[in-house]
Coordinates of N, CA and C in Angstrom, one line a residue:
M1 N -14.7 11.1 -3.5 CA -14.4 10.7 -2.5 C -13.0 10.9 -3.1
E2 N -12.6 11.7 -4.3 CA -10.8 11.6 -3.9 C -11.6 13.3 -3.9
R3 N -11.8 13.4 -4.3 CA -11.9 15.1 -3.7 C -12.0 15.5 -1.7
D4 N -12.6 14.5 -1.7 CA -13.0 14.9 0.0 C -11.4 13.9 0.5
L5 N -10.2 13.2 0.0 CA -9.3 12.7 0.5 C -8.5 14.6 0.0
Q6 N -8.7 14.7 -1.1 CA -8.0 16.1 -1.6 C -7.7 17.5 -0.6
L7 N -9.6 17.3 0.4 CA -9.3 18.2 1.3 C -9.1 18.3 2.4
I8 N -8.2 16.9 2.7 CA -8.0 17.0 3.9 C -6.8 16.2 3.7
S9 N -5.4 17.4 2.7 CA -4.9 16.6 2.3 C -3.3 16.3 3.4
T10 N -3.6 18.1 4.3 CA -2.8 18.5 5.3 C -3.0 17.0 7.0
A11 N -3.4 16.2 6.9 CA -4.5 15.3 8.5 C -3.0 14.7 7.9
D12 N -3.1 13.7 9.2 CA -1.5 13.0 9.4 C -2.2 11.7 8.6
A13 N -3.2 11.0 8.3 CA -3.5 9.6 8.1 C -4.7 9.9 7.9
V14 N -5.4 8.4 6.8 CA -7.2 8.7 6.5 C -7.7 7.0 7.3
H15 N -8.4 7.1 8.6 CA -8.6 6.1 8.8 C -9.8 5.6 8.1
V16 N -9.5 4.2 7.5 CA -10.4 3.3 6.7 C -10.5 1.9 7.6
D17 N -12.5 2.3 8.0 CA -13.0 1.1 8.9 C -13.1 0.3 7.3
V18 N -12.2 -1.5 7.9 CA -13.3 -2.5 7.1 C -14.5 -3.7 7.8
M19 N -15.8 -3.3 6.7 CA -16.7 -4.2 8.6 C -17.3 -5.4 7.6
D20 N -16.9 -6.3 7.8 CA -17.3 -7.7 7.4 C -18.5 -8.5 7.5
N21 N -19.8 -7.4 8.2 CA -20.9 -8.0 8.3 C -21.1 -9.9 8.6
H22 N -20.1 -9.7 9.4 CA -19.7 -11.2 10.4 C -18.7 -11.2 11.8
F23 N -17.9 -10.5 11.9 CA -17.2 -9.3 13.2 C -17.8 -8.9 13.9
V24 N -18.8 -8.1 12.9 CA -19.3 -6.5 13.2 C -20.8 -6.4 12.2
P25 N -22.2 -5.8 13.0 CA -22.5 -6.7 12.1 C -23.3 -5.2 11.1
N26 N -21.8 -4.4 10.7 CA -22.3 -4.0 9.5 C -21.3 -3.7 8.6
L27 N -21.1 -3.7 7.6 CA -20.5 -3.5 6.0 C -20.1 -2.8 5.5
T28 N -19.1 -2.1 5.4 CA -18.7 -1.3 4.5 C -17.8 -2.2 3.3
F29 N -16.8 -1.9 3.0 CA -16.3 -2.3 1.8 C -15.2 -3.2 2.2
G30 N -14.0 -3.2 0.0 CA -13.1 -4.3 1.1 C -11.7 -4.2 -0.5
V31 N -11.1 -4.7 0.4 CA -9.7 -4.4 -0.8 C -9.6 -4.0 -2.0
Q32 N -11.3 -4.2 -3.3 CA -10.7 -2.8 -4.1 C -11.1 -1.9 -4.3
M33 N -12.2 -1.4 -2.7 CA -12.0 -0.2 -2.1 C -11.1 0.4 -1.9
V34 N -10.6 -0.3 -0.9 CA -9.4 0.3 0.2 C -8.1 0.5 -0.8
S35 N -7.9 -0.8 -2.0 CA -7.5 -0.2 -3.5 C -7.2 1.3 -3.8
R36 N -8.0 1.6 -4.3 CA -8.5 2.9 -4.6 C -8.5 4.0 -4.1
I37 N -8.8 3.5 -2.9 CA -9.0 5.1 -2.2 C -7.1 5.6 -1.9
Q38 N -6.6 4.1 -1.6 CA -4.8 3.8 -2.0 C -4.3 4.9 -3.3
D39 N -5.2 4.9 -3.8 CA -4.7 5.7 -5.3 C -4.7 6.9 -5.6
T40 N -6.2 7.2 -5.0 CA -5.8 9.4 -4.7 C -6.5 9.5 -3.9
S41 N -4.9 8.6 -2.4 CA -5.2 9.5 -1.3 C -3.8 9.9 -1.5
P42 N -3.7 11.4 -1.1 CA -2.5 12.0 -0.5 C -2.3 12.1 0.5
I43 N -3.1 11.4 1.5 CA -2.1 10.7 3.1 C -1.7 9.9 3.0
P44 N -1.0 9.1 4.1 CA -1.5 7.7 4.3 C -2.3 7.4 4.3
L45 N -3.2 5.5 4.4 CA -4.5 5.0 4.9 C -3.8 3.9 6.3
D46 N -4.3 4.2 6.6 CA -4.6 4.0 8.8 C -5.9 3.0 8.0
V47 N -5.9 1.4 7.9 CA -7.0 0.7 7.9 C -7.2 0.0 8.7
H48 N -8.6 0.2 9.9 CA -9.1 -0.9 10.7 C -9.8 -2.0 10.0
L49 N -9.0 -2.7 10.4 CA -9.9 -4.7 9.6 C -10.7 -4.9 10.9
M50 N -12.9 -4.5 11.0 CA -12.9 -5.4 11.8 C -14.2 -6.9 11.0
I51 N -13.1 -7.4 10.4 CA -13.2 -8.3 10.3 C -13.3 -9.4 10.7
E52 N -13.0 -11.4 10.3 CA -13.8 -12.4 9.9 C -11.9 -12.9 9.5
N53 N -11.3 -13.5 10.2 CA -10.2 -13.7 9.1 C -9.0 -13.2 8.7
P54 N -8.6 -12.4 10.2 CA -7.7 -11.3 9.3 C -6.3 -12.1 9.4
E55 N -6.0 -13.3 9.0 CA -4.6 -14.0 8.2 C -5.2 -14.2 7.2
R56 N -6.4 -14.3 6.8 CA -6.2 -14.5 5.3 C -6.1 -12.8 4.7
W57 N -6.8 -11.5 5.4 CA -6.6 -10.8 4.1 C -6.8 -10.0 4.3
A58 N -5.2 -9.6 6.0 CA -4.7 -8.8 6.0 C -3.5 -8.5 5.1
P59 N -3.0 -8.7 4.7 CA -1.4 -9.0 4.3 C -2.7 -8.5 2.7
E60 N -3.5 -8.7 2.3 CA -3.8 -7.7 1.2 C -4.0 -6.7 0.9
Y61 N -4.8 -6.4 2.4 CA -4.8 -4.9 2.9 C -3.4 -4.1 2.7
A62 N -2.1 -4.6 2.9 CA -1.1 -4.3 3.2 C -0.7 -4.1 1.8
R63 N -0.8 -4.7 0.9 CA -0.5 -5.0 -0.9 C -1.0 -3.6 -1.3
T64 N -1.9 -2.9 -0.8 CA -2.4 -2.1 -1.0 C -1.6 -0.6 -1.3
G65 N -1.1 -0.8 -0.7 CA 0.2 0.2 -0.1 C -0.5 0.9 1.7
A66 N -1.3 0.7 2.2 CA -1.6 1.3 3.0 C -0.5 1.1 4.3
D67 N -0.2 2.6 5.1 CA 0.5 2.6 5.7 C 0.7 1.7 7.2
C68 N -0.8 1.6 7.2 CA -0.6 0.2 8.2 C -2.4 -0.1 8.4
V69 N -2.3 -1.6 8.8 CA -3.3 -2.5 8.9 C -4.0 -3.0 10.4
T70 N -4.5 -3.1 11.1 CA -4.8 -2.6 12.1 C -6.5 -4.2 12.4
F71 N -5.2 -4.9 13.1 CA -7.2 -6.1 13.1 C -6.8 -6.2 15.0
H72 N -8.5 -6.8 14.8 CA -8.7 -7.4 16.0 C -8.5 -8.4 16.6
V73 N -7.5 -8.5 17.9 CA -7.0 -9.7 18.0 C -8.5 -10.6 18.6
E74 N -9.3 -10.3 19.0 CA -10.9 -11.6 18.4 C -10.6 -12.6 17.8
A75 N -10.3 -11.7 16.4 CA -10.5 -12.4 15.3 C -9.5 -13.8 14.5
T76 N -8.1 -13.5 15.5 CA -8.0 -14.8 15.1 C -7.3 -15.7 15.9
D77 N -6.7 -16.8 16.2 CA -5.9 -18.1 17.7 C -5.0 -17.5 17.5
D78 N -4.0 -16.7 16.6 CA -2.5 -16.7 16.3 C -2.2 -15.1 15.2
P79 N -2.4 -14.2 16.2 CA -2.1 -12.6 16.3 C -1.0 -12.6 15.8
K80 N -0.3 -13.3 17.0 CA 1.4 -12.6 16.1 C 1.5 -12.6 15.0
A81 N 1.1 -14.2 14.1 CA 1.0 -14.2 12.5 C 0.9 -13.0 12.3
V82 N 0.0 -12.6 11.8 CA -1.5 -12.0 11.5 C 0.3 -10.3 11.7
I83 N 0.5 -10.5 12.3 CA 1.3 -9.0 12.6 C 2.6 -9.3 11.9
D84 N 3.0 -11.1 11.5 CA 4.2 -11.6 11.0 C 4.1 -11.0 9.2
A85 N 3.1 -11.2 8.9 CA 2.4 -11.5 7.8 C 2.6 -9.6 7.3
I86 N 1.8 -8.9 8.1 CA 0.8 -7.4 7.5 C 2.7 -6.9 7.6
H87 N 3.3 -7.1 8.1 CA 5.5 -6.5 8.5 C 5.9 -7.3 6.7
A88 N 5.0 -8.4 6.8 CA 6.2 -8.7 5.7 C 6.2 -8.3 4.1
E89 N 4.3 -7.9 4.0 CA 4.2 -7.3 3.1 C 4.8 -5.5 3.3
G90 N 5.9 -5.4 3.9 CA 6.4 -3.7 3.8 C 5.1 -2.1 5.2
A91 N 4.3 -3.3 5.6 CA 3.1 -2.5 6.0 C 3.3 -2.4 7.8
K92 N 2.6 -1.3 8.4 CA 3.1 -1.2 10.1 C 1.7 -2.2 10.6
A93 N 1.7 -2.7 11.4 CA 0.2 -2.9 12.0 C 0.0 -3.3 13.3
G94 N -1.0 -2.5 13.5 CA -1.5 -2.6 14.4 C -2.8 -3.4 15.2
I95 N -3.2 -3.8 16.2 CA -3.6 -4.7 16.9 C -4.9 -4.0 17.9
S96 N -6.6 -3.9 17.8 CA -7.5 -3.5 18.6 C -8.4 -4.6 18.9
V97 N -8.7 -4.1 20.2 CA -9.6 -4.5 21.0 C -10.9 -4.0 21.1
K98 N -11.8 -5.4 20.9 CA -13.2 -4.6 21.5 C -13.5 -4.7 22.7
P99 N -14.7 -3.5 22.9 CA -14.6 -3.0 24.0 C -15.0 -4.8 25.2
G100 N -14.6 -4.2 26.5 CA -14.7 -5.6 27.2 C -14.3 -6.6 27.5
T101 N -13.1 -6.9 26.2 CA -11.6 -7.5 26.1 C -11.1 -7.5 26.6
S102 N -10.7 -8.1 28.0 CA -9.3 -8.0 28.4 C -8.0 -8.4 27.9
I103 N -7.4 -7.5 28.3 CA -6.3 -7.0 27.0 C -5.3 -7.6 28.0
E104 N -4.8 -8.6 28.8 CA -4.1 -8.6 29.2 C -3.3 -9.9 28.4
A105 N -3.7 -11.1 28.3 CA -3.4 -11.5 27.0 C -2.4 -11.7 26.3
Y106 N -3.1 -10.0 25.6 CA -2.2 -9.3 24.5 C -1.3 -8.1 24.1
L107 N -1.2 -7.7 26.2 CA 0.0 -6.7 26.6 C 1.4 -7.8 25.7
P108 N 1.6 -9.2 25.9 CA 2.9 -9.1 24.6 C 2.8 -8.9 23.2
L109 N 2.5 -8.4 22.7 CA 1.7 -8.1 21.2 C 3.2 -7.2 21.0
V110 N 2.3 -5.5 22.1 CA 2.1 -4.7 22.3 C 3.9 -3.8 21.2
E111 N 4.8 -4.4 22.0 CA 5.9 -4.4 21.7 C 6.0 -4.6 20.1
A112 N 5.2 -5.1 19.5 CA 5.7 -5.9 17.7 C 5.0 -4.7 17.0
V113 N 3.6 -4.3 17.5 CA 3.1 -2.8 17.0 C 3.7 -2.4 17.1
E114 N 3.2 -1.3 15.8 CA 2.8 0.0 15.7 C 1.8 0.5 15.8
Q115 N 0.4 0.3 15.6 CA -0.1 1.0 16.5 C -1.3 -0.2 17.6
V116 N -1.8 0.3 18.8 CA -2.7 -0.5 19.5 C -4.3 0.5 19.4
L117 N -5.5 0.0 19.6 CA -6.5 0.4 19.1 C -7.6 0.6 19.9

């Protein structure tokens, strides 16, 4: 993976999908792997959490040094608290919505984040 990251070293960022086999039916990798990617990446990481309990996990992903941590608003009862926790760790925060989710309830959050997916 380190070799492949070097091959794209002029890209703006590396988008890293984290899936937990609960919030979505796929399973990828967790904090340890993202941390290792961060250690070897010459470009910023854009970590996309497709997981349950982002309030528990998002700050840990931010502590890996990720440039931006994006989470699904449907996975938490308090998306603003998750945004604040990510920012408190020094990372940019992003919100994501599943296809079919009505965005209107989340529009007030747009000004609090750096990315909407």
